[in-house]
Coordinates of C-alpha atoms in Angstrom, one line a residue:
M1 CA 0.0 0.0 0.0
D2 CA 2.7 2.5 0.9
A3 CA 4.4 2.0 -2.5
A4 CA 1.1 2.8 -4.3
V5 CA 0.4 5.9 -2.2
G6 CA 4.0 7.0 -2.8
R7 CA 3.6 6.6 -6.6
A8 CA 0.3 8.5 -6.5
R9 CA 1.8 11.4 -4.5
T10 CA 4.8 11.6 -6.9
E11 CA 2.5 11.6 -10.0
A12 CA 0.1 14.2 -8.4
A13 CA 3.1 16.5 -7.7
A14 CA 4.4 16.1 -11.2
R15 CA 1.0 17.2 -12.5
G16 CA 0.9 20.2 -10.2
L17 CA -1.9 18.7 -8.1
H18 CA -0.5 20.0 -4.8
G19 CA -3.8 19.7 -2.9
A20 CA -4.2 16.0 -3.7
T21 CA -4.2 13.6 -0.7
F22 CA -3.9 9.8 -0.7
T23 CA -4.7 7.4 2.1
A24 CA -3.9 3.7 2.8
A25 CA -6.4 2.3 5.2
D26 CA -8.0 -0.9 6.5
L27 CA -11.2 -0.8 4.4
S28 CA -13.1 -2.9 6.9
A29 CA -12.7 -0.2 9.6
W30 CA -12.2 2.9 7.4
Q31 CA -14.6 5.8 8.1
P32 CA -14.0 8.8 5.8
E33 CA -14.8 12.3 6.8
P34 CA -18.2 13.2 5.2
A35 CA -18.2 15.6 2.3
S36 CA -14.4 16.0 2.4
T37 CA -13.2 15.2 -1.1
D38 CA -14.0 15.6 -4.8
L39 CA -13.0 12.2 -6.2
V40 CA -13.1 8.6 -5.0
T41 CA -11.9 5.8 -7.3
A42 CA -12.1 2.1 -6.9
F43 CA -10.5 0.0 -9.6
F44 CA -10.9 -3.8 -9.7
F45 CA -12.0 -3.9 -6.0
Q46 CA -12.9 -7.5 -6.2
S47 CA -11.2 -10.0 -3.9
D48 CA -11.4 -13.3 -2.2
V49 CA -10.8 -11.4 1.1
E50 CA -14.0 -11.1 3.2
L51 CA -15.0 -7.5 2.8
D52 CA -18.4 -5.9 2.4
R53 CA -17.7 -4.2 -0.9
R54 CA -21.1 -2.5 -1.1
A55 CA -20.8 -1.0 2.4
I56 CA -17.2 0.2 1.7
L57 CA -18.2 1.8 -1.6
R58 CA -21.2 3.5 0.1
R59 CA -18.9 4.8 2.8
A60 CA -16.5 6.1 0.2
A61 CA -19.4 7.8 -1.6
S62 CA -20.3 9.6 1.7
A63 CA -16.8 11.3 1.5
L64 CA -17.8 13.2 -1.6
R65 CA -18.7 16.8 -1.7
E66 CA -21.5 18.2 -3.9
G67 CA -20.3 17.8 -7.5
G68 CA -17.8 15.1 -6.5
H69 CA -17.4 11.9 -8.5
L70 CA -17.3 8.2 -7.5
V71 CA -15.6 6.2 -10.2
V72 CA -15.8 2.4 -10.0
I73 CA -14.2 0.1 -12.6
S74 CA -14.4 -3.7 -12.1
H75 CA -14.6 -6.9 -14.0
A76 CA -18.1 -7.6 -15.2
A77 CA -17.4 -11.2 -16.2
P78 CA -14.6 -13.7 -16.0
P79 CA -11.9 -13.4 -18.7
S80 CA -12.9 -15.1 -21.9
W81 CA -10.4 -18.0 -21.4
A82 CA -11.6 -18.8 -17.8
D83 CA -14.0 -21.7 -17.6
D84 CA -14.2 -21.9 -13.8
H85 CA -14.1 -18.5 -12.3
R86 CA -15.9 -17.2 -9.2
G87 CA -19.3 -15.7 -10.0
D88 CA -19.5 -12.5 -8.0
M89 CA -18.9 -10.2 -10.9
V90 CA -21.7 -7.9 -12.0
G91 CA -22.2 -5.4 -14.8
A92 CA -22.3 -1.7 -14.5
S93 CA -26.1 -1.3 -14.2
E94 CA -26.3 -3.9 -11.5
Q95 CA -23.4 -2.2 -9.6
V96 CA -25.4 1.1 -9.6
E97 CA -28.5 -0.8 -8.3
Q98 CA -26.5 -2.5 -5.6
L99 CA -25.0 0.7 -4.3
A100 CA -28.6 2.0 -4.0
L101 CA -27.5 5.7 -3.6
P102 CA -30.5 8.0 -3.5
A103 CA -31.4 9.3 -7.0
E104 CA -32.2 12.8 -5.6
D105 CA -28.5 13.0 -4.3
W106 CA -26.7 11.2 -7.1
A107 CA -26.6 11.4 -10.9
T108 CA -25.4 8.4 -13.0
E109 CA -23.1 9.9 -15.6
L110 CA -21.9 6.6 -17.0
A111 CA -22.8 3.0 -16.4
E112 CA -21.7 0.7 -19.1
D113 CA -19.9 -2.6 -19.8
R114 CA -16.8 -2.3 -22.0
R115 CA -14.8 -5.0 -23.8
R116 CA -11.1 -4.8 -24.0
P117 CA -8.5 -7.1 -25.5
A118 CA -6.4 -9.2 -23.1
T119 CA -3.9 -12.0 -23.1
S120 CA -4.3 -15.1 -21.0
P121 CA -1.6 -16.3 -18.6
N122 CA -0.5 -18.8 -21.3
G123 CA -0.5 -16.3 -24.1
E124 CA -3.9 -16.8 -25.7
H125 CA -5.7 -13.7 -27.1
G126 CA -9.0 -13.0 -25.4
E127 CA -10.9 -10.2 -23.8
H128 CA -12.1 -8.8 -20.5
L129 CA -15.5 -7.3 -19.9
D130 CA -15.2 -4.4 -17.5
A131 CA -18.0 -2.5 -15.7
V132 CA -17.4 1.3 -15.8
V133 CA -19.5 3.4 -13.4
V134 CA -19.2 7.2 -12.8
L135 CA -21.6 8.8 -10.3
R136 CA -21.8 12.5 -9.4
R137 CA -23.0 13.8 -6.1
R138 CA -25.7 16.5 -6.7

């Protein structure tokens, strides 16, 4: 985690984003400060580790100020070459439904599944199906 936060800080500084902050935390206990940030991202936050993904993402959403964005990108399906893969992957529309954020407080700016080329561990060409969700706090 420290390496990822360090890389993010370095990149933000290189881009002149001096107000950017980054946090490494135990997500099972993390409680963000409400309405304290403009952007929360979660990329491929799918794991065999026992975590309540929906609750964590809802807490993350609570950290956003009015006009802030929640961006979630995850696998919507197993890779095309995987015959026996766990089944907890959902598409973008279902992710928005699962988050169940109040429509009067949140606008869905993007919720779509996108295909992208990929290479299997043994070199076969295939594809991934990724769910891309962008929500904006009103």
